[in-house]
Amino acid sequence: MSDAPLFADIAKGPPDGRAFWRMTSDGVRLRLGHWPRISETPLRGTVLLFPGRTEYIEKYGLIAAELAARGFDTLTIDWRGQGLSDRPDAERELGHVSHFDEYQTDLAEMMALATELDLPRPFTLLGHSMGGCIGLRSLQNGLDVVGACFSAPMWGITMSTPLKPIAWSLSWALHQTPLKLMLSPGTARATYVSTQPFDDNMLTTDREMYALMQDQAKQHPELTLGGPTTGWLFAALTEMRDLMAMPAPSLPAVAFLGTHERIVEPGPVHDYMARWPLGRLEIAQGCEHEVLMEARPIRKRVYEALEILAQRQSETSAA
């Protein structure tokens, strides 16, 4: 473990935030970030924040600040291929993994760091989009958390019905060839917020939060990411199919989904949460994909859900 850069000026996180380098068992250098709770607040534990595809630690600084004010530490990560973590190809703007198990290797380092830093328990999972896919797999693997909160989990990807078999066949044909590092058709090399104006964007209805994301991308373009490779697409389609065929985990969970969702496929989220015995689905009226980047009242609902999950464990332990 060694210190890594953390761009506090654009993150707007709590004081005393730190970033760390970690080396995975397969030789990938990762960057992880930790923000402590505000010391005067009641101790609620640690949120393990799993970002989505294209995201980076600084994007969640403001979220960590709001969680810190509620008594939570936050530990988050630049997944391999994103942020300042190692990327697999000279074309840094393309996001790639060959198999989603690689993200579980990253998660092993995240949990090792949580132990080394002696972060406060209980641990609660907060996963957005692709982070919700990685998070669900981690729960199936026995991740040591008391509950899970998902924001628009990527349990399906929105695409037209005629395009689905093409996406499967093309990504399957290319994923074991050098062309697996090719940009997926229909996606762009430039990061979304740098090319899409606020009007009709698919991420958030909150102009201030969108401006924050645009400013971060402008000031530190090295953090950003464009479209996925065909190899990543095949890995994602395979992982989502396999996860949706598995029974839901036995711990409590809540998933938030905006009514204007246009990036992940809403159907699998509705279906899977309906068969999660201790789970519930919260609909965010009028919201786009990034519930955590929506207006403050929407974010407040997510924080309250995290508090309930952590408090439930405290009550159980006391009993």
Short mmCIF file of C-alpha atoms in Angstrom, two decimals:
data_model
loop_
_atom_site.label_atom_id
_atom_site.label_comp_id
_atom_site.label_asym_id
_atom_site.label_seq_id
_atom_site.Cartn_x
_atom_site.Cartn_y
_atom_site.Cartn_z
CA MET A 1 0.00 0.00 0.00
CA SER A 2 1.33 3.44 -0.97
CA ASP A 3 -0.19 6.89 -1.40
CA ALA A 4 -1.83 7.72 -4.72
CA PRO A 5 -3.08 11.04 -6.13
CA LEU A 6 -6.49 12.29 -5.02
CA PHE A 7 -7.81 15.40 -6.75
CA ALA A 8 -9.55 16.94 -3.76
CA ASP A 9 -10.31 20.18 -5.60
CA ILE A 10 -12.72 18.50 -8.01
CA ALA A 11 -13.91 15.77 -5.62
CA LYS A 12 -15.38 18.09 -2.98
CA GLY A 13 -15.18 15.24 -0.48
CA PRO A 14 -14.81 15.28 3.31
CA PRO A 15 -11.55 16.49 4.85
CA ASP A 16 -8.68 14.02 5.25
CA GLY A 17 -9.55 11.95 2.20
CA ARG A 18 -6.74 9.72 0.94
CA ALA A 19 -6.06 7.55 -2.09
CA PHE A 20 -3.89 4.44 -2.20
CA TRP A 21 -2.20 2.24 -4.77
CA ARG A 22 -2.74 -1.52 -4.46
CA MET A 23 -1.41 -4.34 -6.62
CA THR A 24 -3.79 -7.19 -7.43
CA SER A 25 -2.87 -10.85 -7.46
CA ASP A 26 -2.73 -10.74 -11.27
CA GLY A 27 -0.44 -7.71 -11.38
CA VAL A 28 -2.85 -4.82 -11.98
CA ARG A 29 -2.21 -1.57 -10.13
CA LEU A 30 -5.43 -0.14 -8.69
CA ARG A 31 -6.25 3.18 -7.08
CA LEU A 32 -8.59 3.17 -4.08
CA GLY A 33 -10.00 6.08 -2.09
CA HIS A 34 -11.10 6.50 1.52
CA TRP A 35 -13.00 9.36 3.13
CA PRO A 36 -13.60 9.24 6.92
CA ARG A 37 -16.81 10.19 8.64
CA ILE A 38 -17.13 13.50 10.45
CA SER A 39 -15.90 12.72 13.96
CA GLU A 40 -18.81 14.42 15.77
CA THR A 41 -21.41 12.22 14.07
CA PRO A 42 -22.80 8.90 15.34
CA LEU A 43 -20.70 6.00 14.05
CA ARG A 44 -22.71 4.09 11.43
CA GLY A 45 -19.98 2.02 9.77
CA THR A 46 -18.45 2.05 6.30
CA VAL A 47 -20.06 2.27 2.87
CA LEU A 48 -18.27 0.17 0.26
CA LEU A 49 -19.04 2.23 -2.84
CA PHE A 50 -18.82 0.33 -6.14
CA PRO A 51 -18.74 2.83 -9.04
CA GLY A 52 -20.17 2.22 -12.47
CA ARG A 53 -18.42 1.86 -15.82
CA THR A 54 -16.47 4.99 -16.86
CA GLU A 55 -16.44 6.32 -13.26
CA TYR A 56 -13.61 7.27 -10.91
CA ILE A 57 -13.05 8.00 -7.23
CA GLU A 58 -13.44 11.80 -7.39
CA LYS A 59 -16.90 11.57 -8.91
CA TYR A 60 -18.20 10.39 -5.54
CA GLY A 61 -16.48 12.95 -3.31
CA LEU A 62 -19.65 14.96 -2.78
CA ILE A 63 -21.59 11.78 -2.02
CA ALA A 64 -18.90 10.76 0.50
CA ALA A 65 -19.21 14.20 2.13
CA GLU A 66 -22.95 13.75 2.58
CA LEU A 67 -22.41 10.24 3.93
CA ALA A 68 -19.69 11.52 6.30
CA ALA A 69 -22.17 13.98 7.77
CA ARG A 70 -24.40 10.98 8.55
CA GLY A 71 -21.63 9.02 10.28
CA PHE A 72 -20.34 6.82 7.44
CA ASP A 73 -16.81 6.26 6.23
CA THR A 74 -16.65 5.68 2.47
CA LEU A 75 -14.25 3.35 0.69
CA THR A 76 -14.32 3.31 -3.12
CA ILE A 77 -12.23 2.20 -6.07
CA ASP A 78 -11.10 2.87 -9.62
CA TRP A 79 -11.87 -0.52 -11.19
CA ARG A 80 -9.19 -1.83 -13.52
CA GLY A 81 -9.41 -0.05 -16.85
CA GLN A 82 -10.86 3.11 -15.28
CA GLY A 83 -9.74 6.27 -13.52
CA LEU A 84 -6.06 6.09 -12.63
CA SER A 85 -5.97 2.31 -12.30
CA ASP A 86 -4.05 0.36 -14.93
CA ARG A 87 -5.68 0.17 -18.33
CA PRO A 88 -5.10 -2.83 -20.61
CA ASP A 89 -4.35 -1.01 -23.85
CA ALA A 90 -2.57 2.06 -25.17
CA GLU A 91 -5.97 3.38 -26.22
CA ARG A 92 -6.84 4.55 -22.71
CA GLU A 93 -10.29 5.81 -23.68
CA LEU A 94 -11.62 2.26 -24.23
CA GLY A 95 -12.94 0.28 -21.27
CA HIS A 96 -12.06 -3.40 -21.27
CA VAL A 97 -11.99 -6.61 -19.27
CA SER A 98 -11.98 -10.13 -20.68
CA HIS A 99 -14.14 -11.55 -17.87
CA PHE A 100 -16.06 -9.96 -15.02
CA ASP A 101 -14.20 -12.19 -12.55
CA GLU A 102 -11.38 -9.67 -12.96
CA TYR A 103 -13.45 -7.16 -11.02
CA GLN A 104 -13.74 -9.63 -8.15
CA THR A 105 -9.94 -9.75 -8.08
CA ASP A 106 -10.03 -5.96 -7.69
CA LEU A 107 -12.59 -6.29 -4.92
CA ALA A 108 -10.28 -8.61 -3.00
CA GLU A 109 -7.78 -5.74 -2.75
CA MET A 110 -10.53 -3.36 -1.70
CA MET A 111 -11.51 -5.63 1.18
CA ALA A 112 -7.86 -6.16 2.14
CA LEU A 113 -7.43 -2.39 2.34
CA ALA A 114 -10.56 -2.07 4.48
CA THR A 115 -8.99 -4.51 6.92
CA GLU A 116 -5.60 -2.80 6.91
CA LEU A 117 -7.21 0.61 7.56
CA ASP A 118 -9.38 -0.95 10.29
CA LEU A 119 -12.45 0.75 8.88
CA PRO A 120 -15.51 0.86 11.12
CA ARG A 121 -18.18 -1.80 10.83
CA PRO A 122 -20.75 -2.68 9.76
CA PHE A 123 -19.91 -2.66 6.06
CA THR A 124 -22.75 -1.79 3.68
CA LEU A 125 -22.58 -2.13 -0.09
CA LEU A 126 -23.60 0.75 -2.37
CA GLY A 127 -23.31 -0.19 -6.05
CA HIS A 128 -24.15 1.95 -9.06
CA SER A 129 -24.82 0.56 -12.54
CA MET A 130 -21.90 -1.76 -13.42
CA GLY A 131 -20.97 -1.54 -9.74
CA GLY A 132 -24.37 -3.09 -9.03
CA CYS A 133 -23.50 -6.00 -11.31
CA ILE A 134 -20.11 -6.45 -9.64
CA GLY A 135 -21.83 -6.05 -6.27
CA LEU A 136 -24.45 -8.72 -6.90
CA ARG A 137 -21.74 -11.20 -7.87
CA SER A 138 -19.81 -10.30 -4.72
CA LEU A 139 -22.89 -10.99 -2.60
CA GLN A 140 -23.25 -14.37 -4.27
CA ASN A 141 -19.60 -14.95 -3.36
CA GLY A 142 -20.25 -14.11 0.31
CA LEU A 143 -19.09 -10.48 0.60
CA ASP A 144 -18.95 -9.47 4.27
CA VAL A 145 -21.67 -6.80 4.35
CA VAL A 146 -24.89 -6.38 6.32
CA GLY A 147 -26.93 -5.23 3.36
CA ALA A 148 -26.84 -3.82 -0.15
CA CYS A 149 -28.15 -0.68 -1.79
CA PHE A 150 -28.19 -0.49 -5.59
CA SER A 151 -28.53 2.50 -7.89
CA ALA A 152 -29.79 1.49 -11.35
CA PRO A 153 -27.94 -1.83 -11.20
CA MET A 154 -26.65 -3.11 -14.53
CA TRP A 155 -28.47 -6.43 -14.62
CA GLY A 156 -29.38 -5.82 -18.27
CA ILE A 157 -28.30 -3.28 -20.90
CA THR A 158 -30.89 -1.31 -22.84
CA MET A 159 -30.78 -2.09 -26.55
CA SER A 160 -33.39 -2.60 -29.22
CA THR A 161 -34.81 -6.10 -29.67
CA PRO A 162 -33.28 -6.57 -33.15
CA LEU A 163 -29.86 -5.47 -31.84
CA LYS A 164 -29.63 -7.99 -28.99
CA PRO A 165 -28.78 -11.09 -31.06
CA ILE A 166 -26.30 -9.04 -33.08
CA ALA A 167 -24.60 -7.81 -29.89
CA TRP A 168 -24.32 -11.38 -28.60
CA SER A 169 -23.05 -12.88 -31.86
CA LEU A 170 -20.58 -10.09 -32.68
CA SER A 171 -19.11 -9.86 -29.19
CA TRP A 172 -18.89 -13.68 -28.99
CA ALA A 173 -17.07 -13.87 -32.32
CA LEU A 174 -14.54 -11.22 -31.35
CA HIS A 175 -13.94 -11.76 -27.65
CA GLN A 176 -11.20 -14.38 -28.15
CA THR A 177 -9.39 -12.51 -30.91
CA PRO A 178 -7.22 -9.36 -30.91
CA LEU A 179 -10.36 -7.52 -32.04
CA LYS A 180 -11.75 -7.90 -28.53
CA LEU A 181 -10.07 -4.53 -27.87
CA MET A 182 -12.11 -2.91 -30.65
CA LEU A 183 -14.62 -0.21 -29.70
CA SER A 184 -18.13 -1.64 -29.52
CA PRO A 185 -20.27 -0.47 -32.47
CA GLY A 186 -22.60 2.37 -31.62
CA THR A 187 -20.39 3.74 -28.83
CA ALA A 188 -17.92 6.64 -28.80
CA ARG A 189 -14.33 7.15 -27.70
CA ALA A 190 -15.10 10.45 -25.99
CA THR A 191 -16.56 10.38 -22.49
CA TYR A 192 -20.30 11.09 -22.46
CA VAL A 193 -20.42 14.31 -20.44
CA SER A 194 -17.81 16.01 -22.62
CA THR A 195 -19.96 15.73 -25.74
CA GLN A 196 -23.55 15.69 -24.48
CA PRO A 197 -25.14 18.96 -23.31
CA PHE A 198 -27.34 18.94 -20.24
CA ASP A 199 -30.59 18.97 -22.24
CA ASP A 200 -31.84 15.40 -22.80
CA ASN A 201 -28.80 13.81 -21.18
CA MET A 202 -29.35 10.25 -19.91
CA LEU A 203 -27.57 10.64 -16.56
CA THR A 204 -29.35 13.20 -14.38
CA THR A 205 -32.07 15.83 -14.34
CA ASP A 206 -30.03 17.98 -11.93
CA ARG A 207 -28.19 20.71 -13.82
CA GLU A 208 -25.74 21.43 -10.98
CA MET A 209 -24.62 17.82 -10.67
CA TYR A 210 -24.22 17.49 -14.42
CA ALA A 211 -22.08 20.64 -14.48
CA LEU A 212 -19.92 19.11 -11.72
CA MET A 213 -19.34 15.98 -13.81
CA GLN A 214 -18.50 18.10 -16.88
CA ASP A 215 -16.06 20.21 -14.88
CA GLN A 216 -14.32 17.12 -13.51
CA ALA A 217 -13.92 15.69 -17.01
CA LYS A 218 -12.55 18.99 -18.30
CA GLN A 219 -10.04 19.49 -15.50
CA HIS A 220 -8.81 15.87 -15.37
CA PRO A 221 -9.54 14.12 -18.67
CA GLU A 222 -7.10 11.36 -17.66
CA LEU A 223 -9.82 10.09 -15.30
CA THR A 224 -12.44 9.66 -17.99
CA LEU A 225 -13.40 6.76 -20.22
CA GLY A 226 -15.23 6.31 -23.50
CA GLY A 227 -17.16 3.34 -24.81
CA PRO A 228 -16.53 -0.33 -24.00
CA THR A 229 -14.66 -2.85 -26.11
CA THR A 230 -16.37 -5.80 -27.74
CA GLY A 231 -14.56 -8.00 -25.22
CA TRP A 232 -16.08 -6.06 -22.33
CA LEU A 233 -19.52 -6.30 -23.97
CA PHE A 234 -19.37 -10.09 -24.22
CA ALA A 235 -18.11 -10.36 -20.64
CA ALA A 236 -20.94 -8.11 -19.43
CA LEU A 237 -23.68 -9.92 -21.36
CA THR A 238 -22.44 -13.26 -20.04
CA GLU A 239 -22.21 -12.06 -16.44
CA MET A 240 -25.68 -10.49 -16.44
CA ARG A 241 -27.25 -13.61 -17.94
CA ASP A 242 -25.61 -15.84 -15.33
CA LEU A 243 -26.49 -13.58 -12.39
CA MET A 244 -30.15 -13.27 -13.35
CA ALA A 245 -30.40 -17.08 -13.35
CA MET A 246 -29.22 -17.30 -9.72
CA PRO A 247 -31.47 -17.08 -6.65
CA ALA A 248 -31.35 -13.79 -4.76
CA PRO A 249 -29.02 -13.55 -1.76
CA SER A 250 -30.47 -13.85 1.72
CA LEU A 251 -29.43 -10.45 3.11
CA PRO A 252 -31.48 -7.20 3.01
CA ALA A 253 -31.29 -5.07 -0.13
CA VAL A 254 -32.91 -2.07 -1.78
CA ALA A 255 -32.58 -0.98 -5.40
CA PHE A 256 -33.34 2.51 -6.74
CA LEU A 257 -34.45 2.94 -10.33
CA GLY A 258 -35.46 6.13 -12.12
CA THR A 259 -38.61 6.20 -14.21
CA HIS A 260 -36.64 7.79 -17.07
CA GLU A 261 -33.95 5.09 -17.04
CA ARG A 262 -32.46 4.67 -20.54
CA ILE A 263 -29.07 2.99 -19.97
CA VAL A 264 -29.68 -0.19 -18.00
CA GLU A 265 -32.64 -2.38 -18.80
CA PRO A 266 -35.38 -1.83 -16.19
CA GLY A 267 -37.07 -5.21 -16.66
CA PRO A 268 -34.40 -7.39 -15.00
CA VAL A 269 -34.22 -4.98 -12.04
CA HIS A 270 -37.99 -5.21 -11.48
CA ASP A 271 -37.98 -8.98 -11.92
CA TYR A 272 -34.99 -9.75 -9.72
CA MET A 273 -36.03 -7.46 -6.88
CA ALA A 274 -39.53 -8.99 -6.96
CA ARG A 275 -37.98 -12.37 -6.08
CA TRP A 276 -35.48 -11.05 -3.54
CA PRO A 277 -36.97 -12.20 -0.20
CA LEU A 278 -35.46 -9.34 1.85
CA GLY A 279 -35.31 -6.85 -1.01
CA ARG A 280 -37.42 -3.98 -2.25
CA LEU A 281 -37.45 -1.73 -5.30
CA GLU A 282 -37.66 2.05 -4.84
CA ILE A 283 -38.88 3.99 -7.88
CA ALA A 284 -37.41 7.48 -8.31
CA GLN A 285 -40.01 9.46 -10.20
CA GLY A 286 -38.69 11.59 -13.04
CA CYS A 287 -35.07 10.49 -12.52
CA GLU A 288 -32.52 9.37 -15.06
CA HIS A 289 -29.79 6.73 -14.68
CA GLU A 290 -27.59 8.22 -11.95
CA VAL A 291 -29.80 8.40 -8.89
CA LEU A 292 -26.79 9.43 -6.78
CA MET A 293 -26.25 12.40 -9.09
CA GLU A 294 -29.85 13.58 -8.92
CA ALA A 295 -31.13 16.40 -6.70
CA ARG A 296 -30.47 16.34 -2.96
CA PRO A 297 -33.94 14.98 -1.94
CA ILE A 298 -33.37 11.92 -4.16
CA ARG A 299 -29.89 11.32 -2.77
CA LYS A 300 -31.34 11.66 0.73
CA ARG A 301 -33.58 8.65 0.08
CA VAL A 302 -30.52 6.54 -0.72
CA TYR A 303 -28.70 7.66 2.42
CA GLU A 304 -31.72 6.88 4.56
CA ALA A 305 -31.86 3.39 3.05
CA LEU A 306 -28.19 2.87 3.95
CA GLU A 307 -28.86 4.05 7.51
CA ILE A 308 -31.71 1.56 7.88
CA LEU A 309 -29.50 -1.30 6.67
CA ALA A 310 -26.70 -0.36 9.06
CA GLN A 311 -29.07 0.26 11.97
CA ARG A 312 -30.77 -3.10 11.48
CA GLN A 313 -27.43 -4.80 12.00
CA SER A 314 -26.71 -2.72 15.12
CA GLU A 315 -30.05 -3.69 16.61
CA THR A 316 -29.48 -7.36 15.77
CA SER A 317 -26.03 -7.29 17.38
CA ALA A 318 -27.42 -5.60 20.51
CA ALA A 319 -30.14 -8.23 20.82
#
